[in-house]
Amino acid sequence: MNNEEKFGFEKLRVYQDSLSFSKQAYKLTKSFPKDELFSITSQLRRAALSICLNIAEGSSLTKTEFKNFLRRSRGSVYECVPILSLAFDNRYISENQFAELSNSCLKLAKSISALINSIK
């Protein structure tokens, strides 16, 4: 699919980054213990996916509504942070994985905030 055939939100860097983060979260949680499937595995997957879903859905609405959806998206980023901390504390992820994903969360939160502030 070329750039002209994409939805508008697919061209947003923050959407692309959030989709990448979601894919990382799904891949990472495949190695979590099975007894966490309905706990932090599910929570991290849903929160990570919610980031890009809210960007996509909100982009089709008014500017005010889009900003509200972006705030929800940023809230989902914030949800991921304690889940990642818990995963690290329980040794489900390495220190490097924790640092990388935490850094991704920080970048996403800043990018979403910048997008919110750019919408007049």
mmCIF file of N, CA and C in Angstrom:
data_model
loop_
_atom_site.group_PDB
_atom_site.id
_atom_site.type_symbol
_atom_site.label_atom_id
_atom_site.label_comp_id
_atom_site.label_asym_id
_atom_site.label_seq_id
_atom_site.Cartn_x
_atom_site.Cartn_y
_atom_site.Cartn_z
ATOM 1 N N MET A 1 0.851 -1.173 0.000
ATOM 2 C CA MET A 1 0.000 0.000 0.000
ATOM 3 C C MET A 1 0.896 1.236 0.000
ATOM 4 N N ASN A 2 0.716 2.092 -0.991
ATOM 5 C CA ASN A 2 1.541 3.295 -1.023
ATOM 6 C C ASN A 2 0.963 4.365 -0.104
ATOM 7 N N ASN A 3 1.713 5.422 0.094
ATOM 8 C CA ASN A 3 1.352 6.469 1.044
ATOM 9 C C ASN A 3 0.026 7.141 0.703
ATOM 10 N N GLU A 4 -0.306 7.227 -0.584
ATOM 11 C CA GLU A 4 -1.547 7.871 -1.000
ATOM 12 C C GLU A 4 -2.773 7.034 -0.648
ATOM 13 N N GLU A 5 -2.609 5.746 -0.463
ATOM 14 C CA GLU A 5 -3.729 4.852 -0.184
ATOM 15 C C GLU A 5 -3.953 4.628 1.305
ATOM 16 N N LYS A 6 -3.189 5.295 2.138
ATOM 17 C CA LYS A 6 -3.296 5.091 3.579
ATOM 18 C C LYS A 6 -4.337 6.014 4.195
ATOM 19 N N PHE A 7 -4.875 5.590 5.329
ATOM 20 C CA PHE A 7 -5.692 6.478 6.140
ATOM 21 C C PHE A 7 -4.785 7.575 6.675
ATOM 22 N N GLY A 8 -5.356 8.731 6.960
ATOM 23 C CA GLY A 8 -4.567 9.854 7.453
ATOM 24 C C GLY A 8 -3.768 9.529 8.703
ATOM 25 N N PHE A 9 -4.378 8.804 9.644
ATOM 26 C CA PHE A 9 -3.687 8.494 10.897
ATOM 27 C C PHE A 9 -2.475 7.599 10.682
ATOM 28 N N GLU A 10 -2.499 6.794 9.619
ATOM 29 C CA GLU A 10 -1.374 5.895 9.352
ATOM 30 C C GLU A 10 -0.110 6.655 8.968
ATOM 31 N N LYS A 11 -0.278 7.889 8.548
ATOM 32 C CA LYS A 11 0.864 8.723 8.180
ATOM 33 C C LYS A 11 1.485 9.418 9.391
ATOM 34 N N LEU A 12 0.771 9.416 10.513
ATOM 35 C CA LEU A 12 1.277 10.062 11.728
ATOM 36 C C LEU A 12 2.408 9.239 12.339
ATOM 37 N N ARG A 13 3.504 9.884 12.604
ATOM 38 C CA ARG A 13 4.661 9.203 13.207
ATOM 39 C C ARG A 13 4.286 8.589 14.558
ATOM 40 N N VAL A 14 3.498 9.320 15.343
ATOM 41 C CA VAL A 14 3.117 8.822 16.664
ATOM 42 C C VAL A 14 2.266 7.555 16.541
ATOM 43 N N TYR A 15 1.442 7.467 15.512
ATOM 44 C CA TYR A 15 0.673 6.243 15.283
ATOM 45 C C TYR A 15 1.611 5.093 14.931
ATOM 46 N N GLN A 16 2.538 5.347 14.024
ATOM 47 C CA GLN A 16 3.495 4.317 13.613
ATOM 48 C C GLN A 16 4.307 3.824 14.809
ATOM 49 N N ASP A 17 4.750 4.762 15.647
ATOM 50 C CA ASP A 17 5.523 4.389 16.836
ATOM 51 C C ASP A 17 4.674 3.596 17.823
ATOM 52 N N SER A 18 3.414 3.995 17.975
ATOM 53 C CA SER A 18 2.539 3.280 18.911
ATOM 54 C C SER A 18 2.218 1.876 18.411
ATOM 55 N N LEU A 19 2.072 1.723 17.108
ATOM 56 C CA LEU A 19 1.836 0.394 16.538
ATOM 57 C C LEU A 19 3.060 -0.493 16.744
ATOM 58 N N SER A 20 4.224 0.076 16.558
ATOM 59 C CA SER A 20 5.473 -0.658 16.792
ATOM 60 C C SER A 20 5.584 -1.081 18.255
ATOM 61 N N PHE A 21 5.228 -0.181 19.167
ATOM 62 C CA PHE A 21 5.260 -0.500 20.594
ATOM 63 C C PHE A 21 4.289 -1.637 20.908
ATOM 64 N N SER A 22 3.113 -1.578 20.324
ATOM 65 C CA SER A 22 2.117 -2.623 20.539
ATOM 66 C C SER A 22 2.637 -3.981 20.069
ATOM 67 N N LYS A 23 3.275 -3.994 18.919
ATOM 68 C CA LYS A 23 3.853 -5.239 18.403
ATOM 69 C C LYS A 23 4.944 -5.761 19.332
ATOM 70 N N GLN A 24 5.761 -4.851 19.863
ATOM 71 C CA GLN A 24 6.807 -5.252 20.816
ATOM 72 C C GLN A 24 6.176 -5.866 22.064
ATOM 73 N N ALA A 25 5.117 -5.242 22.556
ATOM 74 C CA ALA A 25 4.452 -5.733 23.763
ATOM 75 C C ALA A 25 3.878 -7.129 23.533
ATOM 76 N N TYR A 26 3.242 -7.344 22.397
ATOM 77 C CA TYR A 26 2.692 -8.666 22.085
ATOM 78 C C TYR A 26 3.799 -9.717 22.016
ATOM 79 N N LYS A 27 4.873 -9.377 21.341
ATOM 80 C CA LYS A 27 5.994 -10.316 21.212
ATOM 81 C C LYS A 27 6.596 -10.629 22.579
ATOM 82 N N LEU A 28 6.785 -9.601 23.373
ATOM 83 C CA LEU A 28 7.390 -9.751 24.692
ATOM 84 C C LEU A 28 6.549 -10.636 25.605
ATOM 85 N N THR A 29 5.239 -10.429 25.591
ATOM 86 C CA THR A 29 4.367 -11.155 26.519
ATOM 87 C C THR A 29 4.187 -12.623 26.154
ATOM 88 N N LYS A 30 4.607 -13.016 24.970
ATOM 89 C CA LYS A 30 4.532 -14.438 24.606
ATOM 90 C C LYS A 30 5.379 -15.304 25.534
ATOM 91 N N SER A 31 6.399 -14.696 26.133
ATOM 92 C CA SER A 31 7.277 -15.461 27.022
ATOM 93 C C SER A 31 6.875 -15.344 28.495
ATOM 94 N N PHE A 32 5.815 -14.594 28.798
ATOM 95 C CA PHE A 32 5.368 -14.470 30.188
ATOM 96 C C PHE A 32 4.789 -15.810 30.648
ATOM 97 N N PRO A 33 4.831 -16.076 31.944
ATOM 98 C CA PRO A 33 4.260 -17.330 32.457
ATOM 99 C C PRO A 33 2.775 -17.458 32.106
ATOM 100 N N LYS A 34 2.352 -18.670 31.868
ATOM 101 C CA LYS A 34 0.959 -18.924 31.486
ATOM 102 C C LYS A 34 -0.024 -18.474 32.561
ATOM 103 N N ASP A 35 0.382 -18.521 33.832
ATOM 104 C CA ASP A 35 -0.536 -18.101 34.889
ATOM 105 C C ASP A 35 -0.749 -16.587 34.917
ATOM 106 N N GLU A 36 -0.003 -15.856 34.105
ATOM 107 C CA GLU A 36 -0.184 -14.405 33.978
ATOM 108 C C GLU A 36 -1.042 -14.034 32.768
ATOM 109 N N LEU A 37 -1.513 -15.037 32.029
ATOM 110 C CA LEU A 37 -2.242 -14.778 30.788
ATOM 111 C C LEU A 37 -3.420 -13.829 30.985
ATOM 112 N N PHE A 38 -4.169 -13.994 32.057
ATOM 113 C CA PHE A 38 -5.346 -13.161 32.293
ATOM 114 C C PHE A 38 -5.050 -12.024 33.267
ATOM 115 N N SER A 39 -3.788 -11.791 33.502
ATOM 116 C CA SER A 39 -3.380 -10.716 34.404
ATOM 117 C C SER A 39 -2.503 -9.729 33.642
ATOM 118 N N ILE A 40 -1.202 -9.676 33.978
ATOM 119 C CA ILE A 40 -0.383 -8.629 33.362
ATOM 120 C C ILE A 40 -0.147 -8.848 31.867
ATOM 121 N N THR A 41 -0.198 -10.077 31.410
ATOM 122 C CA THR A 41 -0.063 -10.312 29.965
ATOM 123 C C THR A 41 -1.199 -9.611 29.228
ATOM 124 N N SER A 42 -2.409 -9.888 29.659
ATOM 125 C CA SER A 42 -3.584 -9.284 29.040
ATOM 126 C C SER A 42 -3.600 -7.768 29.229
ATOM 127 N N GLN A 43 -3.263 -7.315 30.428
ATOM 128 C CA GLN A 43 -3.269 -5.872 30.712
ATOM 129 C C GLN A 43 -2.285 -5.119 29.826
ATOM 130 N N LEU A 44 -1.077 -5.648 29.685
ATOM 131 C CA LEU A 44 -0.074 -4.966 28.871
ATOM 132 C C LEU A 44 -0.485 -4.964 27.403
ATOM 133 N N ARG A 45 -0.987 -6.079 26.933
ATOM 134 C CA ARG A 45 -1.418 -6.148 25.536
ATOM 135 C C ARG A 45 -2.548 -5.161 25.255
ATOM 136 N N ARG A 46 -3.534 -5.123 26.144
ATOM 137 C CA ARG A 46 -4.676 -4.232 25.933
ATOM 138 C C ARG A 46 -4.275 -2.767 26.031
ATOM 139 N N ALA A 47 -3.444 -2.431 27.013
ATOM 140 C CA ALA A 47 -3.011 -1.039 27.163
ATOM 141 C C ALA A 47 -2.170 -0.599 25.967
ATOM 142 N N ALA A 48 -1.259 -1.457 25.528
ATOM 143 C CA ALA A 48 -0.399 -1.122 24.387
ATOM 144 C C ALA A 48 -1.223 -0.964 23.111
ATOM 145 N N LEU A 49 -2.159 -1.857 22.896
ATOM 146 C CA LEU A 49 -3.004 -1.776 21.708
ATOM 147 C C LEU A 49 -3.907 -0.547 21.756
ATOM 148 N N SER A 50 -4.370 -0.207 22.932
ATOM 149 C CA SER A 50 -5.246 0.949 23.105
ATOM 150 C C SER A 50 -4.586 2.253 22.663
ATOM 151 N N ILE A 51 -3.269 2.329 22.768
ATOM 152 C CA ILE A 51 -2.553 3.546 22.371
ATOM 153 C C ILE A 51 -2.823 3.850 20.900
ATOM 154 N N CYS A 52 -2.546 2.897 20.027
ATOM 155 C CA CYS A 52 -2.737 3.144 18.586
ATOM 156 C C CYS A 52 -4.210 3.133 18.197
ATOM 157 N N LEU A 53 -5.034 2.352 18.880
ATOM 158 C CA LEU A 53 -6.463 2.329 18.553
ATOM 159 C C LEU A 53 -7.119 3.677 18.811
ATOM 160 N N ASN A 54 -6.771 4.321 19.917
ATOM 161 C CA ASN A 54 -7.349 5.631 20.223
ATOM 162 C C ASN A 54 -6.880 6.701 19.251
ATOM 163 N N ILE A 55 -5.639 6.609 18.807
ATOM 164 C CA ILE A 55 -5.148 7.551 17.796
ATOM 165 C C ILE A 55 -5.941 7.364 16.501
ATOM 166 N N ALA A 56 -6.101 6.120 16.089
ATOM 167 C CA ALA A 56 -6.822 5.827 14.846
ATOM 168 C C ALA A 56 -8.278 6.283 14.933
ATOM 169 N N GLU A 57 -8.972 5.872 15.975
ATOM 170 C CA GLU A 57 -10.388 6.218 16.094
ATOM 171 C C GLU A 57 -10.591 7.725 16.223
ATOM 172 N N GLY A 58 -9.798 8.349 17.059
ATOM 173 C CA GLY A 58 -9.955 9.781 17.292
ATOM 174 C C GLY A 58 -9.680 10.633 16.077
ATOM 175 N N SER A 59 -8.832 10.147 15.193
ATOM 176 C CA SER A 59 -8.462 10.938 14.012
ATOM 177 C C SER A 59 -9.635 11.185 13.070
ATOM 178 N N SER A 60 -10.680 10.392 13.195
ATOM 179 C CA SER A 60 -11.838 10.545 12.310
ATOM 180 C C SER A 60 -12.883 11.510 12.872
ATOM 181 N N LEU A 61 -12.596 12.079 14.033
ATOM 182 C CA LEU A 61 -13.572 12.913 14.732
ATOM 183 C C LEU A 61 -13.187 14.388 14.674
ATOM 184 N N THR A 62 -13.916 15.214 15.402
ATOM 185 C CA THR A 62 -13.590 16.640 15.457
ATOM 186 C C THR A 62 -12.263 16.840 16.174
ATOM 187 N N LYS A 63 -11.705 18.026 16.045
ATOM 188 C CA LYS A 63 -10.427 18.319 16.700
ATOM 189 C C LYS A 63 -10.524 18.153 18.213
ATOM 190 N N THR A 64 -11.608 18.626 18.792
ATOM 191 C CA THR A 64 -11.794 18.502 20.243
ATOM 192 C C THR A 64 -11.877 17.036 20.655
ATOM 193 N N GLU A 65 -12.637 16.260 19.903
ATOM 194 C CA GLU A 65 -12.762 14.832 20.211
ATOM 195 C C GLU A 65 -11.434 14.110 19.988
ATOM 196 N N PHE A 66 -10.722 14.483 18.935
ATOM 197 C CA PHE A 66 -9.421 13.871 18.663
ATOM 198 C C PHE A 66 -8.480 14.114 19.834
ATOM 199 N N LYS A 67 -8.475 15.331 20.357
ATOM 200 C CA LYS A 67 -7.618 15.632 21.506
ATOM 201 C C LYS A 67 -7.996 14.763 22.706
ATOM 202 N N ASN A 68 -9.289 14.534 22.911
ATOM 203 C CA ASN A 68 -9.724 13.667 24.011
ATOM 204 C C ASN A 68 -9.251 12.227 23.798
ATOM 205 N N PHE A 69 -9.320 11.746 22.572
ATOM 206 C CA PHE A 69 -8.841 10.397 22.278
ATOM 207 C C PHE A 69 -7.325 10.306 22.441
ATOM 208 N N LEU A 70 -6.628 11.380 22.092
ATOM 209 C CA LEU A 70 -5.176 11.400 22.297
ATOM 210 C C LEU A 70 -4.844 11.369 23.785
ATOM 211 N N ARG A 71 -5.645 12.030 24.596
ATOM 212 C CA ARG A 71 -5.430 11.980 26.050
ATOM 213 C C ARG A 71 -5.634 10.555 26.567
ATOM 214 N N ARG A 72 -6.638 9.873 26.037
ATOM 215 C CA ARG A 72 -6.854 8.467 26.410
ATOM 216 C C ARG A 72 -5.665 7.613 25.976
ATOM 217 N N SER A 73 -5.173 7.907 24.784
ATOM 218 C CA SER A 73 -4.012 7.185 24.270
ATOM 219 C C SER A 73 -2.816 7.384 25.195
ATOM 220 N N ARG A 74 -2.592 8.623 25.601
ATOM 221 C CA ARG A 74 -1.489 8.920 26.524
ATOM 222 C C ARG A 74 -1.716 8.215 27.864
ATOM 223 N N GLY A 75 -2.958 8.162 28.317
ATOM 224 C CA GLY A 75 -3.274 7.434 29.546
ATOM 225 C C GLY A 75 -2.926 5.957 29.436
ATOM 226 N N SER A 76 -3.133 5.390 28.271
ATOM 227 C CA SER A 76 -2.768 3.985 28.046
ATOM 228 C C SER A 76 -1.261 3.790 28.090
ATOM 229 N N VAL A 77 -0.520 4.791 27.610
ATOM 230 C CA VAL A 77 0.946 4.736 27.735
ATOM 231 C C VAL A 77 1.308 4.673 29.211
ATOM 232 N N TYR A 78 0.688 5.549 30.002
ATOM 233 C CA TYR A 78 0.975 5.583 31.439
ATOM 234 C C TYR A 78 0.609 4.266 32.116
ATOM 235 N N GLU A 79 -0.440 3.601 31.642
ATOM 236 C CA GLU A 79 -0.815 2.287 32.181
ATOM 237 C C GLU A 79 0.290 1.258 31.969
ATOM 238 N N CYS A 80 0.963 1.358 30.845
ATOM 239 C CA CYS A 80 2.008 0.382 30.510
ATOM 240 C C CYS A 80 3.198 0.456 31.459
ATOM 241 N N VAL A 81 3.479 1.640 31.977
ATOM 242 C CA VAL A 81 4.683 1.834 32.800
ATOM 243 C C VAL A 81 4.687 0.950 34.050
ATOM 244 N N PRO A 82 3.648 0.969 34.904
ATOM 245 C CA PRO A 82 3.693 0.087 36.078
ATOM 246 C C PRO A 82 3.616 -1.397 35.729
ATOM 247 N N ILE A 83 2.969 -1.715 34.625
ATOM 248 C CA ILE A 83 2.921 -3.117 34.203
ATOM 249 C C ILE A 83 4.320 -3.593 33.837
ATOM 250 N N LEU A 84 5.051 -2.755 33.115
ATOM 251 C CA LEU A 84 6.438 -3.096 32.766
ATOM 252 C C LEU A 84 7.302 -3.207 34.015
ATOM 253 N N SER A 85 7.083 -2.320 34.977
ATOM 254 C CA SER A 85 7.835 -2.387 36.243
ATOM 255 C C SER A 85 7.571 -3.700 36.960
ATOM 256 N N LEU A 86 6.312 -4.096 36.994
ATOM 257 C CA LEU A 86 5.945 -5.357 37.637
ATOM 258 C C LEU A 86 6.556 -6.549 36.899
ATOM 259 N N ALA A 87 6.527 -6.492 35.576
ATOM 260 C CA ALA A 87 7.128 -7.570 34.777
ATOM 261 C C ALA A 87 8.629 -7.663 35.042
ATOM 262 N N PHE A 88 9.273 -6.524 35.162
ATOM 263 C CA PHE A 88 10.708 -6.509 35.457
ATOM 264 C C PHE A 88 10.974 -7.030 36.870
ATOM 265 N N ASP A 89 10.204 -6.552 37.837
ATOM 266 C CA ASP A 89 10.376 -6.990 39.227
ATOM 267 C C ASP A 89 10.191 -8.497 39.378
ATOM 268 N N ASN A 90 9.306 -9.065 38.568
ATOM 269 C CA ASN A 90 9.059 -10.514 38.617
ATOM 270 C C ASN A 90 9.965 -11.301 37.676
ATOM 271 N N ARG A 91 10.889 -10.599 37.065
ATOM 272 C CA ARG A 91 11.892 -11.185 36.170
ATOM 273 C C ARG A 91 11.303 -11.832 34.919
ATOM 274 N N TYR A 92 10.189 -11.262 34.464
ATOM 275 C CA TYR A 92 9.608 -11.719 33.204
ATOM 276 C C TYR A 92 10.304 -11.054 32.028
ATOM 277 N N ILE A 93 10.916 -9.897 32.286
ATOM 278 C CA ILE A 93 11.665 -9.184 31.251
ATOM 279 C C ILE A 93 13.027 -8.792 31.817
ATOM 280 N N SER A 94 13.978 -8.636 30.925
ATOM 281 C CA SER A 94 15.337 -8.271 31.334
ATOM 282 C C SER A 94 15.428 -6.770 31.614
ATOM 283 N N GLU A 95 16.527 -6.379 32.192
ATOM 284 C CA GLU A 95 16.761 -4.955 32.453
ATOM 285 C C GLU A 95 16.815 -4.174 31.142
ATOM 286 N N ASN A 96 17.438 -4.762 30.131
ATOM 287 C CA ASN A 96 17.502 -4.098 28.818
ATOM 288 C C ASN A 96 16.117 -3.939 28.195
ATOM 289 N N GLN A 97 15.305 -4.974 28.271
ATOM 290 C CA GLN A 97 13.946 -4.893 27.735
ATOM 291 C C GLN A 97 13.137 -3.839 28.484
ATOM 292 N N PHE A 98 13.281 -3.834 29.802
ATOM 293 C CA PHE A 98 12.573 -2.852 30.619
ATOM 294 C C PHE A 98 12.988 -1.437 30.238
ATOM 295 N N ALA A 99 14.288 -1.208 30.114
ATOM 296 C CA ALA A 99 14.795 0.123 29.768
ATOM 297 C C ALA A 99 14.307 0.546 28.384
ATOM 298 N N GLU A 100 14.371 -0.370 27.429
ATOM 299 C CA GLU A 100 13.952 -0.053 26.057
ATOM 300 C C GLU A 100 12.468 0.299 25.988
ATOM 301 N N LEU A 101 11.639 -0.523 26.617
ATOM 302 C CA LEU A 101 10.198 -0.283 26.559
ATOM 303 C C LEU A 101 9.786 0.926 27.392
ATOM 304 N N SER A 102 10.442 1.138 28.520
ATOM 305 C CA SER A 102 10.157 2.327 29.326
ATOM 306 C C SER A 102 10.515 3.590 28.557
ATOM 307 N N ASN A 103 11.634 3.544 27.856
ATOM 308 C CA ASN A 103 12.044 4.673 27.024
ATOM 309 C C ASN A 103 11.040 4.902 25.892
ATOM 310 N N SER A 104 10.545 3.828 25.317
ATOM 311 C CA SER A 104 9.517 3.950 24.276
ATOM 312 C C SER A 104 8.259 4.611 24.830
ATOM 313 N N CYS A 105 7.888 4.243 26.048
ATOM 314 C CA CYS A 105 6.717 4.853 26.688
ATOM 315 C C CYS A 105 6.920 6.352 26.876
ATOM 316 N N LEU A 106 8.091 6.713 27.347
ATOM 317 C CA LEU A 106 8.388 8.129 27.556
ATOM 318 C C LEU A 106 8.310 8.900 26.240
ATOM 319 N N LYS A 107 8.904 8.352 25.196
ATOM 320 C CA LYS A 107 8.868 9.005 23.879
ATOM 321 C C LYS A 107 7.436 9.107 23.349
ATOM 322 N N LEU A 108 6.664 8.039 23.513
ATOM 323 C CA LEU A 108 5.274 8.070 23.058
ATOM 324 C C LEU A 108 4.471 9.125 23.805
ATOM 325 N N ALA A 109 4.625 9.177 25.117
ATOM 326 C CA ALA A 109 3.888 10.162 25.914
ATOM 327 C C ALA A 109 4.233 11.579 25.468
ATOM 328 N N LYS A 110 5.508 11.834 25.227
ATOM 329 C CA LYS A 110 5.931 13.161 24.771
ATOM 330 C C LYS A 110 5.389 13.464 23.375
ATOM 331 N N SER A 111 5.424 12.491 22.494
ATOM 332 C CA SER A 111 4.922 12.690 21.125
ATOM 333 C C SER A 111 3.420 12.947 21.113
ATOM 334 N N ILE A 112 2.700 12.199 21.926
ATOM 335 C CA ILE A 112 1.248 12.393 22.004
ATOM 336 C C ILE A 112 0.940 13.769 22.578
ATOM 337 N N SER A 113 1.663 14.164 23.619
ATOM 338 C CA SER A 113 1.467 15.496 24.203
ATOM 339 C C SER A 113 1.745 16.587 23.177
ATOM 340 N N ALA A 114 2.798 16.417 22.401
ATOM 341 C CA ALA A 114 3.135 17.399 21.365
ATOM 342 C C ALA A 114 2.024 17.482 20.318
ATOM 343 N N LEU A 115 1.465 16.335 19.946
ATOM 344 C CA LEU A 115 0.377 16.334 18.968
ATOM 345 C C LEU A 115 -0.856 17.029 19.545
ATOM 346 N N ILE A 116 -1.175 16.745 20.794
ATOM 347 C CA ILE A 116 -2.303 17.414 21.454
ATOM 348 C C ILE A 116 -2.108 18.929 21.406
ATOM 349 N N ASN A 117 -0.911 19.367 21.773
ATOM 350 C CA ASN A 117 -0.624 20.803 21.820
ATOM 351 C C ASN A 117 -0.610 21.453 20.442
ATOM 352 N N SER A 118 -0.389 20.665 19.402
ATOM 353 C CA SER A 118 -0.342 21.224 18.043
ATOM 354 C C SER A 118 -1.728 21.397 17.425
ATOM 355 N N ILE A 119 -2.732 20.757 18.011
ATOM 356 C CA ILE A 119 -4.089 20.832 17.469
ATOM 357 C C ILE A 119 -4.772 22.075 18.024
ATOM 358 N N LYS A 120 -5.141 22.955 17.143
ATOM 359 C CA LYS A 120 -5.779 24.226 17.555
ATOM 360 C C LYS A 120 -7.272 24.166 17.384
#
